[in-house]
Tab-separated table of N, CA and C in Angstrom:
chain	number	residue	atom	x	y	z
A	1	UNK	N	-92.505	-154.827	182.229
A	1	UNK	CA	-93.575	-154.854	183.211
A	1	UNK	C	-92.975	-154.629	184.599
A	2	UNK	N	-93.847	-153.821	185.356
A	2	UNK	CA	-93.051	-153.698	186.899
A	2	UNK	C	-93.820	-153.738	187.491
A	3	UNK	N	-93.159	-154.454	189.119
A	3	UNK	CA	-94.564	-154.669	189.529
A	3	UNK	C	-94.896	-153.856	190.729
A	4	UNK	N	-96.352	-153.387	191.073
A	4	UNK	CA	-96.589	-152.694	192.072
A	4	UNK	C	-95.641	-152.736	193.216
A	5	UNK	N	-95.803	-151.393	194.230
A	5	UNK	CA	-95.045	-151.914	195.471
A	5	UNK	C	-96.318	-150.832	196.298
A	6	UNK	N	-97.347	-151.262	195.828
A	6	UNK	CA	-98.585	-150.260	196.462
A	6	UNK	C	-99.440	-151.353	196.669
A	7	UNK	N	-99.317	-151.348	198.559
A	7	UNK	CA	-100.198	-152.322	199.227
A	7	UNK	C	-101.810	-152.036	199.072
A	8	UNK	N	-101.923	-150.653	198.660
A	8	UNK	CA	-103.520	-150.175	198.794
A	8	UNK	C	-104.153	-150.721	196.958
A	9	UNK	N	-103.164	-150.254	196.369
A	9	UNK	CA	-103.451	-150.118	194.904
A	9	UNK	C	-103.871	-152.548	194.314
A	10	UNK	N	-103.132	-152.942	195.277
A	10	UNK	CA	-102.744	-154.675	195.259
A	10	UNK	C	-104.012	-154.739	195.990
A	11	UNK	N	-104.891	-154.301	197.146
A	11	UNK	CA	-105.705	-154.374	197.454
A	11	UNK	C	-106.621	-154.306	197.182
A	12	UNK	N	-107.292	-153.254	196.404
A	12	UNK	CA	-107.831	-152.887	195.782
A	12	UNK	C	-108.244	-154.112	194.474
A	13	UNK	N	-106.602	-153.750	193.637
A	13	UNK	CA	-107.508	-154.999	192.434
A	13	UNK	C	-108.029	-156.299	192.801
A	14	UNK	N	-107.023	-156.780	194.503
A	14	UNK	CA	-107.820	-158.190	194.655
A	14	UNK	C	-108.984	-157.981	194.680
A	15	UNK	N	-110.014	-157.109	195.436
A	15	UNK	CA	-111.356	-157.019	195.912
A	15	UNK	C	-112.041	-157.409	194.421
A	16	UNK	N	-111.376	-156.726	193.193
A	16	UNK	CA	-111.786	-156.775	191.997
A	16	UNK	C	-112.108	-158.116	191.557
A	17	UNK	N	-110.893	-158.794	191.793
A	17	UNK	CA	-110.528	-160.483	191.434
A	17	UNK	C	-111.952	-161.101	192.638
A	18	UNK	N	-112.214	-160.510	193.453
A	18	UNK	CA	-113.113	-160.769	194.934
A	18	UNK	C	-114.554	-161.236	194.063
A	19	UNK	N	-114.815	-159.981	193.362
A	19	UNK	CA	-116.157	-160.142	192.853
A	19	UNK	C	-116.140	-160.644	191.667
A	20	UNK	N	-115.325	-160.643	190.768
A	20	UNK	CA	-115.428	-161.504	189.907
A	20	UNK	C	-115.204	-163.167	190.078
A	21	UNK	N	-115.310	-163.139	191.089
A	21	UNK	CA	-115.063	-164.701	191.441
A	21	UNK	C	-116.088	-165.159	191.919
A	22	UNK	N	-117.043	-164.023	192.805
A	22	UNK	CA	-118.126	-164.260	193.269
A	22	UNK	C	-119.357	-164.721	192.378
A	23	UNK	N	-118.887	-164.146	191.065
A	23	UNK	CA	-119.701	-164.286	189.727
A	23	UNK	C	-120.175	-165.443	189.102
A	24	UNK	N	-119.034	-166.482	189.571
A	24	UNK	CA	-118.451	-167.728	188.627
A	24	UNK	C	-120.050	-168.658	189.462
A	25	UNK	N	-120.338	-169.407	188.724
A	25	UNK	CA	-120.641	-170.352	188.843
A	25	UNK	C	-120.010	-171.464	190.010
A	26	UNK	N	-120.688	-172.293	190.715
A	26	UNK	CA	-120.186	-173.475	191.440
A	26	UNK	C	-119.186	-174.474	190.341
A	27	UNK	N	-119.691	-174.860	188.701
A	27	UNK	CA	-118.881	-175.574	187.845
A	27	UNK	C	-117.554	-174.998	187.305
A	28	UNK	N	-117.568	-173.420	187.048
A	28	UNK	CA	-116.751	-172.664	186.794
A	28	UNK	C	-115.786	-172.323	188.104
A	29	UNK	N	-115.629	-172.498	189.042
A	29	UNK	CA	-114.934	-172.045	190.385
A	29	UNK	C	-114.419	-174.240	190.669
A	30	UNK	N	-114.920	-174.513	190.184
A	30	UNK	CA	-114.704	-175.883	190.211
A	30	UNK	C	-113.245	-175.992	189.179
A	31	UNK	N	-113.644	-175.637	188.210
A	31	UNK	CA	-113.050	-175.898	187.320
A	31	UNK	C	-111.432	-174.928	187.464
A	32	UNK	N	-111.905	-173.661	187.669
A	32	UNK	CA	-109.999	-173.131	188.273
A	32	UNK	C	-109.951	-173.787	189.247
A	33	UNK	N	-110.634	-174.018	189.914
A	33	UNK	CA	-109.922	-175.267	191.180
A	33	UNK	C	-108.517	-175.811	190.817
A	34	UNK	N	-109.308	-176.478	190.000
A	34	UNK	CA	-108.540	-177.931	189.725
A	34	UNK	C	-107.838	-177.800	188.351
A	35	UNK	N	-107.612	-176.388	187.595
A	35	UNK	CA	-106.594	-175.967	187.100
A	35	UNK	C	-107.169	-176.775	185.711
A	36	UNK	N	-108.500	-176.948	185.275
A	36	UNK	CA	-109.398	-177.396	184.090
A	36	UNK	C	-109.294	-175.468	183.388
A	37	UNK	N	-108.992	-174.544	184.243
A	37	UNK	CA	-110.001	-173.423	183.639
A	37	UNK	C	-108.688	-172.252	184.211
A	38	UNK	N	-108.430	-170.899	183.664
A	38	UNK	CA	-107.924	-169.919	183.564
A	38	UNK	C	-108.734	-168.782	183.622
A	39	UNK	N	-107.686	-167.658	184.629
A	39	UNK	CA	-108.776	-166.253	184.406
A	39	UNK	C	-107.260	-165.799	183.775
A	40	UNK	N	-107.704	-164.985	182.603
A	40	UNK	CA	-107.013	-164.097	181.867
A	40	UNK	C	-106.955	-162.262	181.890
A	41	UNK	N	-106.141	-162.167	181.831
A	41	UNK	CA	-105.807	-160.133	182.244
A	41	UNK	C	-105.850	-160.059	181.038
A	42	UNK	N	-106.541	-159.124	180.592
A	42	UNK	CA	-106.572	-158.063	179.587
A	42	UNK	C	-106.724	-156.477	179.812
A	43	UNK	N	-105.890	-155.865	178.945
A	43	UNK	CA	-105.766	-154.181	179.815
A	43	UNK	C	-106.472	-153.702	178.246
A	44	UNK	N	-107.435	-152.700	178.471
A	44	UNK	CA	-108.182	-152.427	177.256
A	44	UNK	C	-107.423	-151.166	176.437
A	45	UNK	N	-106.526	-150.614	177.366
A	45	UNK	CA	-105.721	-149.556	177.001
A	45	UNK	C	-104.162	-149.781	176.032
A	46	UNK	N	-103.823	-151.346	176.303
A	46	UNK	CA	-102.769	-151.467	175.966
A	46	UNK	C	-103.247	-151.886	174.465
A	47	UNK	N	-102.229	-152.299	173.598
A	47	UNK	CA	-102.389	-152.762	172.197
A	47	UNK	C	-101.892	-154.122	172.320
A	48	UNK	N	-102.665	-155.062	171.030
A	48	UNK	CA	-101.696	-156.052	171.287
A	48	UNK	C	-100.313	-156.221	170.016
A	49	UNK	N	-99.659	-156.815	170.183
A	49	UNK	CA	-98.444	-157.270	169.497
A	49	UNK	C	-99.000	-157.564	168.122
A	50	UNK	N	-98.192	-156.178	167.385
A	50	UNK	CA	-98.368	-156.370	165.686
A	50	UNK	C	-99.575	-155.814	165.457
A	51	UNK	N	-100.094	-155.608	166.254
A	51	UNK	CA	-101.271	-154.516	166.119
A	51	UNK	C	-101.771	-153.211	166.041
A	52	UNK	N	-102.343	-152.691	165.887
A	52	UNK	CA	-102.099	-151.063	165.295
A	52	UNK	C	-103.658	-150.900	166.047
A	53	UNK	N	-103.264	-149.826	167.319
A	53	UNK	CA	-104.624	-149.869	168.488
A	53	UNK	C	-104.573	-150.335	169.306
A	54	UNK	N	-105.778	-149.966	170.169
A	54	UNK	CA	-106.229	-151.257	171.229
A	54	UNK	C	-106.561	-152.155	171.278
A	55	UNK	N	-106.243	-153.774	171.687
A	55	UNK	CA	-106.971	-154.962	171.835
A	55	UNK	C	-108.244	-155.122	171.380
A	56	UNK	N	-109.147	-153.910	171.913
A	56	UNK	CA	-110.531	-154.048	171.397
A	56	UNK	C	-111.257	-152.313	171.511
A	57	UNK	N	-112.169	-152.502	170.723
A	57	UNK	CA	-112.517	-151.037	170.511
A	57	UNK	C	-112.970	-150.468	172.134
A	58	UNK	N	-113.063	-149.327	172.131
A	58	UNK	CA	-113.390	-148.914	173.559
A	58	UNK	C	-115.149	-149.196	173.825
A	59	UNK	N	-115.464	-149.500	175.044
A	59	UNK	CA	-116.909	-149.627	175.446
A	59	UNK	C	-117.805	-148.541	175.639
A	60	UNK	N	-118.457	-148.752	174.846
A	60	UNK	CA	-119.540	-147.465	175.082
A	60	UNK	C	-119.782	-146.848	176.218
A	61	UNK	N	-120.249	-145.506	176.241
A	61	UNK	CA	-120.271	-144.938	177.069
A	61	UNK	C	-121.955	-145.100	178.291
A	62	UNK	N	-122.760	-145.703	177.003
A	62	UNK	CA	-123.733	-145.998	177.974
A	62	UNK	C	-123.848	-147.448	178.389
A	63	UNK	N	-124.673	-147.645	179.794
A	63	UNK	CA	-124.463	-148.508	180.913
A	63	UNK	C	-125.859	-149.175	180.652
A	64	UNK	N	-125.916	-150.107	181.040
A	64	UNK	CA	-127.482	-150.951	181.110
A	64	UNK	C	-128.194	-150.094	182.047
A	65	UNK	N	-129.442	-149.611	181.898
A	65	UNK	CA	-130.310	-149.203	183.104
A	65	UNK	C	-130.118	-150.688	184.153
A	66	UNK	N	-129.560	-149.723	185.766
A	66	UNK	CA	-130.046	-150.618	186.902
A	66	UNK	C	-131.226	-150.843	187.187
A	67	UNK	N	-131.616	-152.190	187.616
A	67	UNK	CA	-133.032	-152.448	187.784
A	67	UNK	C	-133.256	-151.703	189.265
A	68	UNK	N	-133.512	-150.779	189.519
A	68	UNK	CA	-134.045	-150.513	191.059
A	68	UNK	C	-134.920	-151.343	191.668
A	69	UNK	N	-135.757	-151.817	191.138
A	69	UNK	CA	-136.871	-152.450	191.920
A	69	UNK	C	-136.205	-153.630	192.793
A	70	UNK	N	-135.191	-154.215	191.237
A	70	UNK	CA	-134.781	-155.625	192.102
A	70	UNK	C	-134.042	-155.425	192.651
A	71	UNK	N	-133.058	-154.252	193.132
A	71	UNK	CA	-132.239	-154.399	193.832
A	71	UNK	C	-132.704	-154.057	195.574
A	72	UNK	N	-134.074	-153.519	195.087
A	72	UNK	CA	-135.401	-152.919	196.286
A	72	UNK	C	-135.820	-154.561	196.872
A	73	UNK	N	-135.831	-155.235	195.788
A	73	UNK	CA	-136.839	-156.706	196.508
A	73	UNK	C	-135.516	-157.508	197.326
A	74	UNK	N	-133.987	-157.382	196.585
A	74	UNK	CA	-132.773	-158.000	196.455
A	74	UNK	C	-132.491	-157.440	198.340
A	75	UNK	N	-132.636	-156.451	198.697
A	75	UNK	CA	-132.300	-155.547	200.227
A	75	UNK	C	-133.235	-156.136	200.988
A	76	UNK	N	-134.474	-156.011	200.611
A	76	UNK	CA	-135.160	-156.760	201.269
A	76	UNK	C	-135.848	-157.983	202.042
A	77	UNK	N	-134.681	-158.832	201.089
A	77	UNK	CA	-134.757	-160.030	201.581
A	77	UNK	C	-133.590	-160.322	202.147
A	78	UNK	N	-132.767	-159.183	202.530
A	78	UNK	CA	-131.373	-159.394	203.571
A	78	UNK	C	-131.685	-159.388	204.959
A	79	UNK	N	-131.392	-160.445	205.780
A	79	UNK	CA	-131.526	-159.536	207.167
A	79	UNK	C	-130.932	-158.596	208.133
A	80	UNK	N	-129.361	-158.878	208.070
A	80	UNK	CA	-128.476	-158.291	208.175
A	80	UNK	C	-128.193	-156.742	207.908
A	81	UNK	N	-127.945	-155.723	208.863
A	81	UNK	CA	-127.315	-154.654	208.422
A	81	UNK	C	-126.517	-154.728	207.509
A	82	UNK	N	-125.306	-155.902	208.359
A	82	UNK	CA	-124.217	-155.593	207.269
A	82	UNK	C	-123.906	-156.052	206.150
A	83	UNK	N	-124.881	-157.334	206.098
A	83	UNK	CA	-125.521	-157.766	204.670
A	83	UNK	C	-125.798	-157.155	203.611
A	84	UNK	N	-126.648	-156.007	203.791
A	84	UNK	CA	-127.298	-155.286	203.275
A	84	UNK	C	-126.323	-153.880	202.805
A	85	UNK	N	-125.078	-153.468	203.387
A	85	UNK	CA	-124.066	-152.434	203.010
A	85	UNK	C	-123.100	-153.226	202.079
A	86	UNK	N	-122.944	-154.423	202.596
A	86	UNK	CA	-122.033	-155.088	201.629
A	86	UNK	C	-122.892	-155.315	200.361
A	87	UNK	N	-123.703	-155.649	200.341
A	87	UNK	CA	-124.510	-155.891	199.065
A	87	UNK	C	-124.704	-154.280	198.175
A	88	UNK	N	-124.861	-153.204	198.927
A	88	UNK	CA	-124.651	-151.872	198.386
A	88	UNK	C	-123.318	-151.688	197.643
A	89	UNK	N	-122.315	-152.173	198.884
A	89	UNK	CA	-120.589	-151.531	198.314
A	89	UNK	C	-120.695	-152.410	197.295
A	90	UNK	N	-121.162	-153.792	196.607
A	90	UNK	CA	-120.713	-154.740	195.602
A	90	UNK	C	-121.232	-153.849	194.513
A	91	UNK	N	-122.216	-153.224	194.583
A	91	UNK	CA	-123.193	-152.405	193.677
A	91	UNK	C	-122.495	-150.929	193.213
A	92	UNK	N	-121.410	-150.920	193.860
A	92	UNK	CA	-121.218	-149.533	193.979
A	92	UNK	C	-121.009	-148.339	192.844
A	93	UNK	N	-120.505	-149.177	192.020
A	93	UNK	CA	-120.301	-148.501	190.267
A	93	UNK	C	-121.788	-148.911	189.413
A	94	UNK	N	-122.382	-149.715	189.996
A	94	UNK	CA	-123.994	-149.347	189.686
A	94	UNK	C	-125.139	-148.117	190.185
A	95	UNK	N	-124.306	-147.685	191.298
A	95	UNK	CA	-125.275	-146.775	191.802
A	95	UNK	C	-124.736	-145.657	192.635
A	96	UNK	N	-124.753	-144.837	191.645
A	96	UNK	CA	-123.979	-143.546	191.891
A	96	UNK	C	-124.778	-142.863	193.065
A	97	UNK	N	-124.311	-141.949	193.588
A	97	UNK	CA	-125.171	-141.128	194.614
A	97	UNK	C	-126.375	-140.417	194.147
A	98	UNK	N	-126.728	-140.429	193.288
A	98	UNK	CA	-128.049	-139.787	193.168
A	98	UNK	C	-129.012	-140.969	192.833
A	99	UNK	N	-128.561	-142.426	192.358
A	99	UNK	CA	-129.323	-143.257	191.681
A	99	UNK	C	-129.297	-143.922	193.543
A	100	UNK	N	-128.333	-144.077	194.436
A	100	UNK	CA	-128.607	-144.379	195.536
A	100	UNK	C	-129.655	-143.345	196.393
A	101	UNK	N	-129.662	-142.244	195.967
A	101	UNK	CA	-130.571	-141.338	196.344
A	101	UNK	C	-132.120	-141.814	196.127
A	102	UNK	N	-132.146	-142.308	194.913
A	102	UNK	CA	-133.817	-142.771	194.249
A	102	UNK	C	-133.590	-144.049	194.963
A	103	UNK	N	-132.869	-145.164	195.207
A	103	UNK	CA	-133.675	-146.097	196.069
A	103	UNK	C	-133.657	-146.115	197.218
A	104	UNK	N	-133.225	-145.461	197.657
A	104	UNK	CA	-133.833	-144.892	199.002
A	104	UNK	C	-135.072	-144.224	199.296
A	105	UNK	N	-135.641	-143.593	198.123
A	105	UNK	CA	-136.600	-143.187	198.367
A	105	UNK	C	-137.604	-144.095	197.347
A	106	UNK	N	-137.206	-145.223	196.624
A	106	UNK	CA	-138.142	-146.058	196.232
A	106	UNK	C	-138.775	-147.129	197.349
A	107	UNK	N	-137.563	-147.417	198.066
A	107	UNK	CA	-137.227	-148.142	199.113
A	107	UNK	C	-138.997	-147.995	200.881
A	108	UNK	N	-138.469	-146.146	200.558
A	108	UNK	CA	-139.714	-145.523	201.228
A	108	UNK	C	-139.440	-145.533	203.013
A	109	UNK	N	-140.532	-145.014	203.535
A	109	UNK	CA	-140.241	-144.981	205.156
A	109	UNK	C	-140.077	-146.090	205.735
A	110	UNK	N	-138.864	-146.325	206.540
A	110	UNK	CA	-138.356	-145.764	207.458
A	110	UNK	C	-137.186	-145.132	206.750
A	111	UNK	N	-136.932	-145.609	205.752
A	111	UNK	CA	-135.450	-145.398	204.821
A	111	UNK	C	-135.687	-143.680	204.577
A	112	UNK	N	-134.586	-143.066	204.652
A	112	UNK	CA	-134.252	-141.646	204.137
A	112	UNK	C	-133.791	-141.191	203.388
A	113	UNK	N	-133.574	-140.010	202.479
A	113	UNK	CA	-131.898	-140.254	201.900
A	113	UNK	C	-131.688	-138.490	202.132
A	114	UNK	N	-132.810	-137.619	203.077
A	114	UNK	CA	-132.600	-136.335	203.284
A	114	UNK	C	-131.613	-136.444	204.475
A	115	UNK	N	-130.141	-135.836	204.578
A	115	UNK	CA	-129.249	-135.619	204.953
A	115	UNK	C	-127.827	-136.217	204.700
A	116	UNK	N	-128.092	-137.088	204.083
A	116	UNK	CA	-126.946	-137.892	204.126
A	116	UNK	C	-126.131	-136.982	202.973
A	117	UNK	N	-125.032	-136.716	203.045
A	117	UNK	CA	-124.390	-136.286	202.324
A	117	UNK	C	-123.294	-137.310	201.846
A	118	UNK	N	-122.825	-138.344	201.746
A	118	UNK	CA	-121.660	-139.320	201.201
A	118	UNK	C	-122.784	-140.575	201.310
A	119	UNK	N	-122.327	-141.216	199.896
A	119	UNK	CA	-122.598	-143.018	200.068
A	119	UNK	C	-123.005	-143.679	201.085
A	120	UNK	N	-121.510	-144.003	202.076
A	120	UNK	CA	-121.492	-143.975	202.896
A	120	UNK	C	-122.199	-143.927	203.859
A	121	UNK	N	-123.104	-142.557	203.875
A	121	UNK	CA	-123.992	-142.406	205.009
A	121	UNK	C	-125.371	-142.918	204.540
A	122	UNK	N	-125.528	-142.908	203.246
A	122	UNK	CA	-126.731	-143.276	202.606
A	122	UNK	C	-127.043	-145.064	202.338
A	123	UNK	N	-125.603	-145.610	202.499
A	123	UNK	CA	-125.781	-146.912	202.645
A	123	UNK	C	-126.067	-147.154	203.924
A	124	UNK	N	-125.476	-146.829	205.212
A	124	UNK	CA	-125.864	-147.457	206.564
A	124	UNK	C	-127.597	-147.074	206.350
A	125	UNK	N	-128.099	-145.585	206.331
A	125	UNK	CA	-129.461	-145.437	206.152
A	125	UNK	C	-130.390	-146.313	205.529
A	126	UNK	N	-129.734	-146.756	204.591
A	126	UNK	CA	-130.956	-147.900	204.002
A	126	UNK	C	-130.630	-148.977	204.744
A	127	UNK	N	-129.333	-149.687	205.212
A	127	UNK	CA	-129.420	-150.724	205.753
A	127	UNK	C	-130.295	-151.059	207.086
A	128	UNK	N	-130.162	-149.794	207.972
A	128	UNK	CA	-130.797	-149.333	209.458
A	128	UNK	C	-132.257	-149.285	208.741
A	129	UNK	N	-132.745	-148.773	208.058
A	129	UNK	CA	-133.830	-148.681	207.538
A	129	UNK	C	-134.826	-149.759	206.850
A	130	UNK	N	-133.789	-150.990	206.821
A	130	UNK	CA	-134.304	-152.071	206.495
A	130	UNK	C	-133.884	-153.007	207.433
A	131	UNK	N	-133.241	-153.653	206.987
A	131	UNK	CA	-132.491	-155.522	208.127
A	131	UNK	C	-132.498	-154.829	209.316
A	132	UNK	N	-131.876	-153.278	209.705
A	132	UNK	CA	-131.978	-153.036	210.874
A	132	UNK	C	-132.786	-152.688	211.440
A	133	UNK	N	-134.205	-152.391	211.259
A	133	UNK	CA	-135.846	-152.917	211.493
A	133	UNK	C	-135.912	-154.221	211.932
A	134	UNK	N	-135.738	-155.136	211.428
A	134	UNK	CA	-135.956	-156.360	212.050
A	134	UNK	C	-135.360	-156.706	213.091
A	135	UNK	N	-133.691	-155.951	213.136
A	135	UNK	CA	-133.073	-156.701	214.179
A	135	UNK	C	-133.582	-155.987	215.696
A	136	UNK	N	-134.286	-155.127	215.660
A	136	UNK	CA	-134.772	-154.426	216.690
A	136	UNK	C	-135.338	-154.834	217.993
A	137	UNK	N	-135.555	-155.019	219.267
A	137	UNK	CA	-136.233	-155.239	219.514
A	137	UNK	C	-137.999	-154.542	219.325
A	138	UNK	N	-139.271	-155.452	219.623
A	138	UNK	CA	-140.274	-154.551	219.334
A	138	UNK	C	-140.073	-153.508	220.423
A	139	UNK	N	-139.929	-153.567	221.476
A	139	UNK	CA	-139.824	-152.564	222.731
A	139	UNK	C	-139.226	-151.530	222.662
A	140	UNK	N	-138.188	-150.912	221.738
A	140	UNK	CA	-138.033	-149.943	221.365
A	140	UNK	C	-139.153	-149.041	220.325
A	141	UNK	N	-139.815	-149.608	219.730
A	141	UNK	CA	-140.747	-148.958	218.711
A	141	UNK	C	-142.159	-148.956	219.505
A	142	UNK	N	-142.147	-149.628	220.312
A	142	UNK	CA	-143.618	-150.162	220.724
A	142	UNK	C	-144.015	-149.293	221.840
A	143	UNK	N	-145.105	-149.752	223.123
A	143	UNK	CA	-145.296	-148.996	224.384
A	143	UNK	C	-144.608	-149.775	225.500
A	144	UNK	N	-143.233	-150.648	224.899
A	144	UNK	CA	-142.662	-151.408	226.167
A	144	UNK	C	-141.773	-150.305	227.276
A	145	UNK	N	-141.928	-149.129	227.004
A	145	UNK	CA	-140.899	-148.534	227.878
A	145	UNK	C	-142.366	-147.547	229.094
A	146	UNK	N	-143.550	-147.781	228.454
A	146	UNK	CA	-144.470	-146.911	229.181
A	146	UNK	C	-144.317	-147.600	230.583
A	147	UNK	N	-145.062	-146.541	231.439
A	147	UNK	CA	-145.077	-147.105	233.106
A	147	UNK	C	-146.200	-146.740	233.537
């Protein structure tokens, strides 16, 4: 075994370890606390010892349908811009650019998803398009600037 010397690649899997931790339960995050409980590595590619194969058969190729709606009601009850991108990037292997394309447009006006060409641009758009509606003042949308 050798071990990385790639600060991006070590970064990366923590974020991994990030959300799977986020996952755990309050009793379960209790419990590695206090060293009651273990997270275990398993590599699905490797074989195990005395074994003939992989650890476990490979995972199908199809994915659970994402619920759009809830992840429509889930944005909506963010207030935060950046609430609302972080809650996208956690999503991110759920929602490829074209499936981010449809909730954006499930999502509806003010939200867009005509121009955006990267994620990226399609996540700030829904976020500005939502939490960042609220954070607005009304006087920008309203007749506070008339004279």
């Amino acid at each position: 075994m050798t071990v990385t010397q790639s600060p991006q690649l070590a970064a990366l899997a923590l974020n991994e370890i990030g959300k799977l931790l986020g996952r755990l339960t309050e009793d379960q995050l209790a419990a590695l606390a206090d060293g009651r409980a273990h997270v275990e590595f398993r590599n699905d590619d490797e074989g195990v010892a005395g074994a003939r194969g992989p650890a476990r058969p490979p995972r199908a190729a199809a994915k659970d349908p994402v619920d759009l709606d809830a992840i429509v009601a889930d944005i909506k009850a963010l207030t935060e811009e950046d609430a609302v991108e972080r809650y996208l990037i956690d999503r991110d292997r759920d929602l490829p650019l074209p499936r981010l394309r449809e909730l954006a447009d499930r999502i509806g006006p003010p939200v867009t998803s005509k121009g955006a060409k990267s994620k990226a641009q399609l996540r700030k758009n829904i976020a500005a398009g939502t939490a960042g509606l609220l954070n607005r003042p009304a006087s920008a949308f309203g007749a506070g600037w008339d004279r």
